[in-house]
Amino acid sequence: MFGLTVRDHIMIAHSLPDEFFGPAQGLHGATLVIEATWRRRDLDAHSVVIDIGEASGHLSEVLAPLRYANLDEHPSFAGTLSTTEAIAAHIAHALADRVDAATIARIDVVVREHPDAWVTYELDLASR
């Protein structure tokens, strides 16, 4: 399986109002580094997974509504906690909506909220 990864970052605000999250219950900010990987079994006619510029553009467009946003007020997170895991899933599904599932087999998203802690979400497009 081949993969192409691009990276970007966003600054967000959110709260996680549950005792489970300790001090993160209150409103706080975070800078999240997002890595998105498109995977396919075989290369296309140009011997690539996806054009790097296209992949970067897709990621930037998906992240645009989240940049500097308070996720407590963002419609995509209404009724759910905007955990790093939920953010990763949101990004992966939004990216999947932009590609041809007949050619891209999987999209992996890594969200790094700290140099020593990150979340990975793997979306198998065949199972969508």
CSV table of N, CA and C in Angstrom, one decimal:
chain,number,residue,atom,x,y,z
A,1,MET,N,0.9,-1.2,0.0
A,1,MET,CA,0.0,0.0,0.0
A,1,MET,C,0.9,1.2,0.0
A,2,PHE,N,0.6,2.2,-0.8
A,2,PHE,CA,1.3,3.5,-0.9
A,2,PHE,C,0.6,4.5,-0.1
A,3,GLY,N,1.3,5.5,0.4
A,3,GLY,CA,0.7,6.6,1.2
A,3,GLY,C,1.4,7.9,0.9
A,4,LEU,N,0.7,9.0,0.9
A,4,LEU,CA,1.2,10.3,0.8
A,4,LEU,C,0.7,11.1,2.0
A,5,THR,N,1.6,11.8,2.7
A,5,THR,CA,1.2,12.5,3.9
A,5,THR,C,1.5,14.0,3.7
A,6,VAL,N,0.6,14.8,4.1
A,6,VAL,CA,0.8,16.3,4.2
A,6,VAL,C,0.4,16.7,5.6
A,7,ARG,N,1.0,17.9,6.0
A,7,ARG,CA,0.7,18.3,7.4
A,7,ARG,C,0.3,19.8,7.4
A,8,ASP,N,-0.5,20.2,8.4
A,8,ASP,CA,-0.9,21.5,8.6
A,8,ASP,C,-1.2,21.7,10.1
A,9,HIS,N,-1.6,22.8,10.5
A,9,HIS,CA,-2.0,23.0,11.9
A,9,HIS,C,-3.1,24.0,12.1
A,10,ILE,N,-3.8,23.9,13.2
A,10,ILE,CA,-4.9,24.8,13.5
A,10,ILE,C,-4.8,25.2,15.0
A,11,MET,N,-5.3,26.4,15.3
A,11,MET,CA,-5.4,26.8,16.7
A,11,MET,C,-6.9,26.8,17.0
A,12,ILE,N,-7.3,26.2,18.0
A,12,ILE,CA,-8.7,26.1,18.4
A,12,ILE,C,-8.9,26.4,19.9
A,13,ALA,N,-10.2,26.6,20.2
A,13,ALA,CA,-10.6,26.7,21.6
A,13,ALA,C,-11.7,25.7,21.8
A,14,HIS,N,-11.7,25.2,23.0
A,14,HIS,CA,-12.8,24.2,23.4
A,14,HIS,C,-12.8,23.9,24.8
A,15,SER,N,-13.8,23.3,25.3
A,15,SER,CA,-13.9,22.8,26.7
A,15,SER,C,-14.3,21.4,26.6
A,16,LEU,N,-14.0,20.6,27.6
A,16,LEU,CA,-14.4,19.2,27.7
A,16,LEU,C,-15.1,19.1,29.1
A,17,PRO,N,-16.4,19.5,29.1
A,17,PRO,CA,-17.1,19.6,30.4
A,17,PRO,C,-17.5,18.3,31.0
A,18,ASP,N,-16.5,17.6,31.5
A,18,ASP,CA,-16.8,16.3,32.2
A,18,ASP,C,-15.6,16.1,33.2
A,19,GLU,N,-15.9,15.7,34.4
A,19,GLU,CA,-14.9,15.5,35.4
A,19,GLU,C,-13.7,14.7,35.0
A,20,PHE,N,-14.0,13.8,34.1
A,20,PHE,CA,-13.0,12.9,33.5
A,20,PHE,C,-11.8,13.7,33.0
A,21,PHE,N,-12.0,14.9,32.5
A,21,PHE,CA,-11.0,15.7,31.8
A,21,PHE,C,-10.2,16.6,32.7
A,22,GLY,N,-10.5,16.6,34.0
A,22,GLY,CA,-9.8,17.4,35.0
A,22,GLY,C,-9.7,18.9,34.6
A,23,PRO,N,-8.5,19.5,34.6
A,23,PRO,CA,-8.4,20.9,34.3
A,23,PRO,C,-8.9,21.3,32.8
A,24,ALA,N,-9.0,20.3,31.9
A,24,ALA,CA,-9.4,20.6,30.6
A,24,ALA,C,-10.9,20.8,30.5
A,25,GLN,N,-11.6,20.7,31.6
A,25,GLN,CA,-13.1,20.9,31.6
A,25,GLN,C,-13.4,22.3,31.2
A,26,GLY,N,-12.6,23.3,31.6
A,26,GLY,CA,-12.9,24.7,31.3
A,26,GLY,C,-12.4,25.0,29.9
A,27,LEU,N,-12.8,26.2,29.4
A,27,LEU,CA,-12.5,26.7,28.1
A,27,LEU,C,-10.9,26.9,28.0
A,28,HIS,N,-10.3,26.3,27.0
A,28,HIS,CA,-8.9,26.5,26.8
A,28,HIS,C,-8.5,26.4,25.4
A,29,GLY,N,-7.3,26.8,25.0
A,29,GLY,CA,-6.9,26.8,23.7
A,29,GLY,C,-5.9,25.7,23.4
A,30,ALA,N,-5.8,25.3,22.1
A,30,ALA,CA,-4.8,24.3,21.7
A,30,ALA,C,-4.4,24.6,20.3
A,31,THR,N,-3.1,24.3,20.1
A,31,THR,CA,-2.6,24.3,18.7
A,31,THR,C,-2.4,22.8,18.3
A,32,LEU,N,-3.2,22.4,17.3
A,32,LEU,CA,-3.2,21.0,16.9
A,32,LEU,C,-2.4,20.9,15.5
A,33,VAL,N,-1.5,19.9,15.5
A,33,VAL,CA,-0.8,19.6,14.2
A,33,VAL,C,-1.5,18.4,13.6
A,34,ILE,N,-1.9,18.6,12.4
A,34,ILE,CA,-2.7,17.5,11.7
A,34,ILE,C,-1.9,17.0,10.5
A,35,GLU,N,-1.7,15.6,10.5
A,35,GLU,CA,-1.1,14.9,9.4
A,35,GLU,C,-2.2,14.1,8.7
A,36,ALA,N,-2.3,14.2,7.5
A,36,ALA,CA,-3.3,13.4,6.7
A,36,ALA,C,-2.6,12.6,5.7
A,37,THR,N,-2.9,11.3,5.7
A,37,THR,CA,-2.3,10.4,4.7
A,37,THR,C,-3.3,9.7,3.9
A,38,TRP,N,-3.2,9.8,2.6
A,38,TRP,CA,-4.0,9.2,1.6
A,38,TRP,C,-3.3,7.9,1.2
A,39,ARG,N,-4.0,6.8,1.2
A,39,ARG,CA,-3.4,5.5,0.9
A,39,ARG,C,-4.2,4.8,-0.3
A,40,ARG,N,-3.4,4.2,-1.1
A,40,ARG,CA,-3.9,3.4,-2.2
A,40,ARG,C,-3.1,2.2,-2.5
A,41,ARG,N,-3.7,1.2,-3.1
A,41,ARG,CA,-2.9,-0.1,-3.3
A,41,ARG,C,-1.9,0.1,-4.5
A,42,ASP,N,-2.3,0.8,-5.5
A,42,ASP,CA,-1.5,1.0,-6.7
A,42,ASP,C,-1.4,2.5,-7.0
A,43,LEU,N,-0.3,2.8,-7.6
A,43,LEU,CA,-0.2,4.2,-8.0
A,43,LEU,C,-1.0,4.5,-9.2
A,44,ASP,N,-1.4,5.8,-9.4
A,44,ASP,CA,-2.2,6.2,-10.6
A,44,ASP,C,-1.4,6.3,-11.9
A,45,ALA,N,-1.9,6.7,-12.9
A,45,ALA,CA,-1.3,6.8,-14.2
A,45,ALA,C,0.0,7.7,-14.2
A,46,HIS,N,0.0,8.6,-13.2
A,46,HIS,CA,1.2,9.5,-13.1
A,46,HIS,C,2.2,9.0,-12.0
A,47,SER,N,2.0,7.8,-11.6
A,47,SER,CA,2.8,7.1,-10.6
A,47,SER,C,2.9,7.9,-9.2
A,48,VAL,N,1.7,8.4,-8.8
A,48,VAL,CA,1.5,9.0,-7.5
A,48,VAL,C,0.3,8.5,-6.8
A,49,VAL,N,0.2,8.7,-5.5
A,49,VAL,CA,-1.0,8.4,-4.7
A,49,VAL,C,-2.0,9.5,-5.0
A,50,ILE,N,-1.6,10.7,-4.8
A,50,ILE,CA,-2.4,11.9,-5.0
A,50,ILE,C,-1.4,13.0,-5.2
A,51,ASP,N,-1.8,14.0,-6.0
A,51,ASP,CA,-0.9,15.2,-6.2
A,51,ASP,C,-0.7,15.9,-4.8
A,52,ILE,N,0.5,16.2,-4.5
A,52,ILE,CA,0.8,16.8,-3.2
A,52,ILE,C,0.1,18.2,-3.0
A,53,GLY,N,0.0,18.9,-4.1
A,53,GLY,CA,-0.7,20.2,-4.0
A,53,GLY,C,-2.2,20.0,-3.8
A,54,GLU,N,-2.8,19.0,-4.5
A,54,GLU,CA,-4.2,18.7,-4.3
A,54,GLU,C,-4.4,18.2,-2.8
A,55,ALA,N,-3.6,17.3,-2.3
A,55,ALA,CA,-3.7,16.9,-0.9
A,55,ALA,C,-3.6,18.0,0.1
A,56,SER,N,-2.6,18.9,-0.1
A,56,SER,CA,-2.5,20.0,0.8
A,56,SER,C,-3.7,21.0,0.7
A,57,GLY,N,-4.2,21.1,-0.5
A,57,GLY,CA,-5.4,22.0,-0.7
A,57,GLY,C,-6.6,21.4,0.0
A,58,HIS,N,-6.8,20.1,-0.1
A,58,HIS,CA,-7.9,19.4,0.6
A,58,HIS,C,-7.8,19.6,2.1
A,59,LEU,N,-6.6,19.4,2.6
A,59,LEU,CA,-6.4,19.5,4.1
A,59,LEU,C,-6.7,20.9,4.5
A,60,SER,N,-6.1,21.9,3.8
A,60,SER,CA,-6.3,23.3,4.2
A,60,SER,C,-7.8,23.7,4.2
A,61,GLU,N,-8.5,23.2,3.1
A,61,GLU,CA,-9.9,23.6,3.0
A,61,GLU,C,-10.8,22.9,4.1
A,62,VAL,N,-10.4,21.7,4.5
A,62,VAL,CA,-11.2,21.0,5.6
A,62,VAL,C,-10.9,21.7,6.9
A,63,LEU,N,-9.6,22.1,7.1
A,63,LEU,CA,-9.3,22.8,8.4
A,63,LEU,C,-9.8,24.2,8.5
A,64,ALA,N,-10.0,24.9,7.4
A,64,ALA,CA,-10.4,26.3,7.4
A,64,ALA,C,-11.5,26.6,8.4
A,65,PRO,N,-12.6,25.9,8.4
A,65,PRO,CA,-13.7,26.2,9.3
A,65,PRO,C,-13.4,26.0,10.8
A,66,LEU,N,-12.3,25.3,11.0
A,66,LEU,CA,-11.9,25.0,12.4
A,66,LEU,C,-10.8,26.0,13.0
A,67,ARG,N,-10.2,26.7,12.0
A,67,ARG,CA,-9.1,27.6,12.5
A,67,ARG,C,-9.7,28.7,13.3
A,68,TYR,N,-9.0,28.9,14.5
A,68,TYR,CA,-9.4,29.9,15.5
A,68,TYR,C,-10.8,29.8,15.9
A,69,ALA,N,-11.4,28.7,15.8
A,69,ALA,CA,-12.8,28.5,16.1
A,69,ALA,C,-12.9,28.0,17.6
A,70,ASN,N,-14.0,28.3,18.2
A,70,ASN,CA,-14.4,27.7,19.5
A,70,ASN,C,-15.2,26.5,19.1
A,71,LEU,N,-14.7,25.3,19.3
A,71,LEU,CA,-15.4,24.1,18.9
A,71,LEU,C,-16.6,23.8,19.7
A,72,ASP,N,-16.7,24.5,20.9
A,72,ASP,CA,-18.0,24.4,21.7
A,72,ASP,C,-19.2,24.9,20.9
A,73,GLU,N,-18.9,25.9,20.0
A,73,GLU,CA,-19.9,26.5,19.2
A,73,GLU,C,-20.0,26.0,17.7
A,74,HIS,N,-19.1,25.1,17.4
A,74,HIS,CA,-19.0,24.6,16.0
A,74,HIS,C,-20.1,23.6,15.7
A,75,PRO,N,-20.9,23.7,14.7
A,75,PRO,CA,-22.0,22.8,14.4
A,75,PRO,C,-21.6,21.3,14.3
A,76,SER,N,-20.4,21.1,13.8
A,76,SER,CA,-19.9,19.7,13.6
A,76,SER,C,-19.7,19.0,14.9
A,77,PHE,N,-19.6,19.7,16.0
A,77,PHE,CA,-19.4,19.1,17.3
A,77,PHE,C,-20.6,19.3,18.3
A,78,ALA,N,-21.7,19.7,17.7
A,78,ALA,CA,-22.9,19.9,18.6
A,78,ALA,C,-23.3,18.5,19.2
A,79,GLY,N,-23.5,18.5,20.4
A,79,GLY,CA,-23.9,17.3,21.1
A,79,GLY,C,-22.8,16.3,21.4
A,80,THR,N,-21.6,16.6,21.1
A,80,THR,CA,-20.5,15.7,21.4
A,80,THR,C,-19.3,16.5,21.9
A,81,LEU,N,-18.4,15.8,22.6
A,81,LEU,CA,-17.2,16.5,23.1
A,81,LEU,C,-16.2,16.5,22.0
A,82,SER,N,-15.6,17.7,21.9
A,82,SER,CA,-14.6,17.9,20.8
A,82,SER,C,-13.2,17.4,21.3
A,83,THR,N,-13.1,16.1,21.6
A,83,THR,CA,-11.9,15.5,22.0
A,83,THR,C,-11.0,15.5,20.8
A,84,THR,N,-9.7,15.2,21.0
A,84,THR,CA,-8.8,15.1,19.9
A,84,THR,C,-9.2,13.9,19.0
A,85,GLU,N,-9.7,12.8,19.6
A,85,GLU,CA,-10.2,11.7,18.8
A,85,GLU,C,-11.4,12.1,17.9
A,86,ALA,N,-12.3,12.9,18.4
A,86,ALA,CA,-13.5,13.4,17.6
A,86,ALA,C,-13.0,14.3,16.5
A,87,ILE,N,-12.0,15.1,16.8
A,87,ILE,CA,-11.5,16.1,15.8
A,87,ILE,C,-10.9,15.3,14.7
A,88,ALA,N,-10.1,14.3,15.0
A,88,ALA,CA,-9.4,13.4,14.0
A,88,ALA,C,-10.4,12.7,13.1
A,89,ALA,N,-11.5,12.2,13.7
A,89,ALA,CA,-12.5,11.5,12.9
A,89,ALA,C,-13.2,12.5,12.0
A,90,HIS,N,-13.5,13.7,12.5
A,90,HIS,CA,-14.2,14.8,11.7
A,90,HIS,C,-13.4,15.1,10.5
A,91,ILE,N,-12.1,15.3,10.7
A,91,ILE,CA,-11.2,15.7,9.6
A,91,ILE,C,-11.1,14.5,8.5
A,92,ALA,N,-11.0,13.3,9.0
A,92,ALA,CA,-10.8,12.2,8.1
A,92,ALA,C,-12.1,12.0,7.2
A,93,HIS,N,-13.3,12.1,7.8
A,93,HIS,CA,-14.5,12.0,7.0
A,93,HIS,C,-14.7,13.2,6.1
A,94,ALA,N,-14.3,14.4,6.5
A,94,ALA,CA,-14.4,15.5,5.6
A,94,ALA,C,-13.4,15.3,4.4
A,95,LEU,N,-12.2,14.8,4.6
A,95,LEU,CA,-11.3,14.5,3.5
A,95,LEU,C,-11.8,13.5,2.6
A,96,ALA,N,-12.4,12.4,3.2
A,96,ALA,CA,-13.0,11.3,2.4
A,96,ALA,C,-14.1,11.8,1.4
A,97,ASP,N,-14.8,12.8,1.8
A,97,ASP,CA,-15.9,13.3,1.0
A,97,ASP,C,-15.3,14.0,-0.3
A,98,ARG,N,-14.0,14.3,-0.3
A,98,ARG,CA,-13.4,15.0,-1.4
A,98,ARG,C,-12.6,14.1,-2.4
A,99,VAL,N,-12.6,12.8,-2.1
A,99,VAL,CA,-11.8,11.9,-3.0
A,99,VAL,C,-12.6,10.8,-3.6
A,100,ASP,N,-12.1,10.2,-4.6
A,100,ASP,CA,-12.7,9.1,-5.2
A,100,ASP,C,-12.4,7.8,-4.5
A,101,ALA,N,-13.4,7.2,-3.8
A,101,ALA,CA,-13.2,6.0,-3.0
A,101,ALA,C,-12.8,4.8,-3.9
A,102,ALA,N,-13.0,4.9,-5.2
A,102,ALA,CA,-12.6,3.8,-6.1
A,102,ALA,C,-11.1,3.8,-6.2
A,103,THR,N,-10.4,4.9,-5.9
A,103,THR,CA,-8.9,4.9,-6.1
A,103,THR,C,-8.2,5.0,-4.8
A,104,ILE,N,-8.7,5.8,-3.8
A,104,ILE,CA,-8.1,6.0,-2.5
A,104,ILE,C,-8.7,4.9,-1.6
A,105,ALA,N,-7.9,4.1,-1.0
A,105,ALA,CA,-8.4,3.0,-0.2
A,105,ALA,C,-8.6,3.4,1.3
A,106,ARG,N,-7.8,4.3,1.8
A,106,ARG,CA,-7.9,4.7,3.2
A,106,ARG,C,-7.3,6.1,3.4
A,107,ILE,N,-7.8,6.7,4.4
A,107,ILE,CA,-7.3,8.0,4.8
A,107,ILE,C,-7.0,7.9,6.3
A,108,ASP,N,-5.8,8.2,6.6
A,108,ASP,CA,-5.3,8.2,8.0
A,108,ASP,C,-5.1,9.6,8.5
A,109,VAL,N,-5.6,10.0,9.7
A,109,VAL,CA,-5.4,11.3,10.2
A,109,VAL,C,-4.7,11.2,11.6
A,110,VAL,N,-3.6,11.9,11.8
A,110,VAL,CA,-2.9,12.0,13.0
A,110,VAL,C,-3.1,13.4,13.5
A,111,VAL,N,-3.6,13.6,14.8
A,111,VAL,CA,-3.7,14.9,15.4
A,111,VAL,C,-2.8,14.9,16.6
A,112,ARG,N,-1.8,15.8,16.5
A,112,ARG,CA,-0.8,16.0,17.6
A,112,ARG,C,-1.2,17.2,18.4
A,113,GLU,N,-1.5,16.9,19.7
A,113,GLU,CA,-1.8,18.1,20.6
A,113,GLU,C,-0.7,18.4,21.5
A,114,HIS,N,0.3,17.6,21.4
A,114,HIS,CA,1.5,17.7,22.3
A,114,HIS,C,2.6,16.9,21.6
A,115,PRO,N,3.9,17.4,21.8
A,115,PRO,CA,5.0,16.6,21.1
A,115,PRO,C,5.0,15.1,21.6
A,116,ASP,N,4.5,14.8,22.7
A,116,ASP,CA,4.5,13.5,23.3
A,116,ASP,C,3.2,12.8,23.3
A,117,ALA,N,2.1,13.4,22.7
A,117,ALA,CA,0.8,12.7,22.7
A,117,ALA,C,0.1,13.1,21.4
A,118,TRP,N,-0.5,12.0,20.8
A,118,TRP,CA,-1.3,12.2,19.6
A,118,TRP,C,-2.3,11.1,19.4
A,119,VAL,N,-3.2,11.4,18.5
A,119,VAL,CA,-4.3,10.5,18.2
A,119,VAL,C,-4.2,10.1,16.7
A,120,THR,N,-4.6,8.9,16.4
A,120,THR,CA,-4.6,8.4,15.0
A,120,THR,C,-6.0,7.9,14.7
A,121,TYR,N,-6.6,8.3,13.6
A,121,TYR,CA,-7.8,7.8,13.1
A,121,TYR,C,-7.6,7.2,11.7
A,122,GLU,N,-8.0,6.0,11.5
A,122,GLU,CA,-7.9,5.4,10.2
A,122,GLU,C,-9.3,5.1,9.6
A,123,LEU,N,-9.5,5.6,8.4
A,123,LEU,CA,-10.8,5.5,7.8
A,123,LEU,C,-10.7,4.7,6.5
A,124,ASP,N,-11.2,3.5,6.6
A,124,ASP,CA,-11.2,2.6,5.4
A,124,ASP,C,-12.4,3.0,4.5
A,125,LEU,N,-12.0,3.5,3.3
A,125,LEU,CA,-13.1,4.0,2.5
A,125,LEU,C,-14.0,2.9,1.9
A,126,ALA,N,-13.5,1.7,1.8
A,126,ALA,CA,-14.3,0.6,1.3
A,126,ALA,C,-15.5,0.3,2.2
A,127,SER,N,-15.3,0.6,3.5
A,127,SER,CA,-16.3,0.3,4.5
A,127,SER,C,-17.3,1.5,4.7
A,128,ARG,N,-17.2,2.5,4.0
A,128,ARG,CA,-18.1,3.7,4.1
A,128,ARG,C,-19.4,3.5,3.4
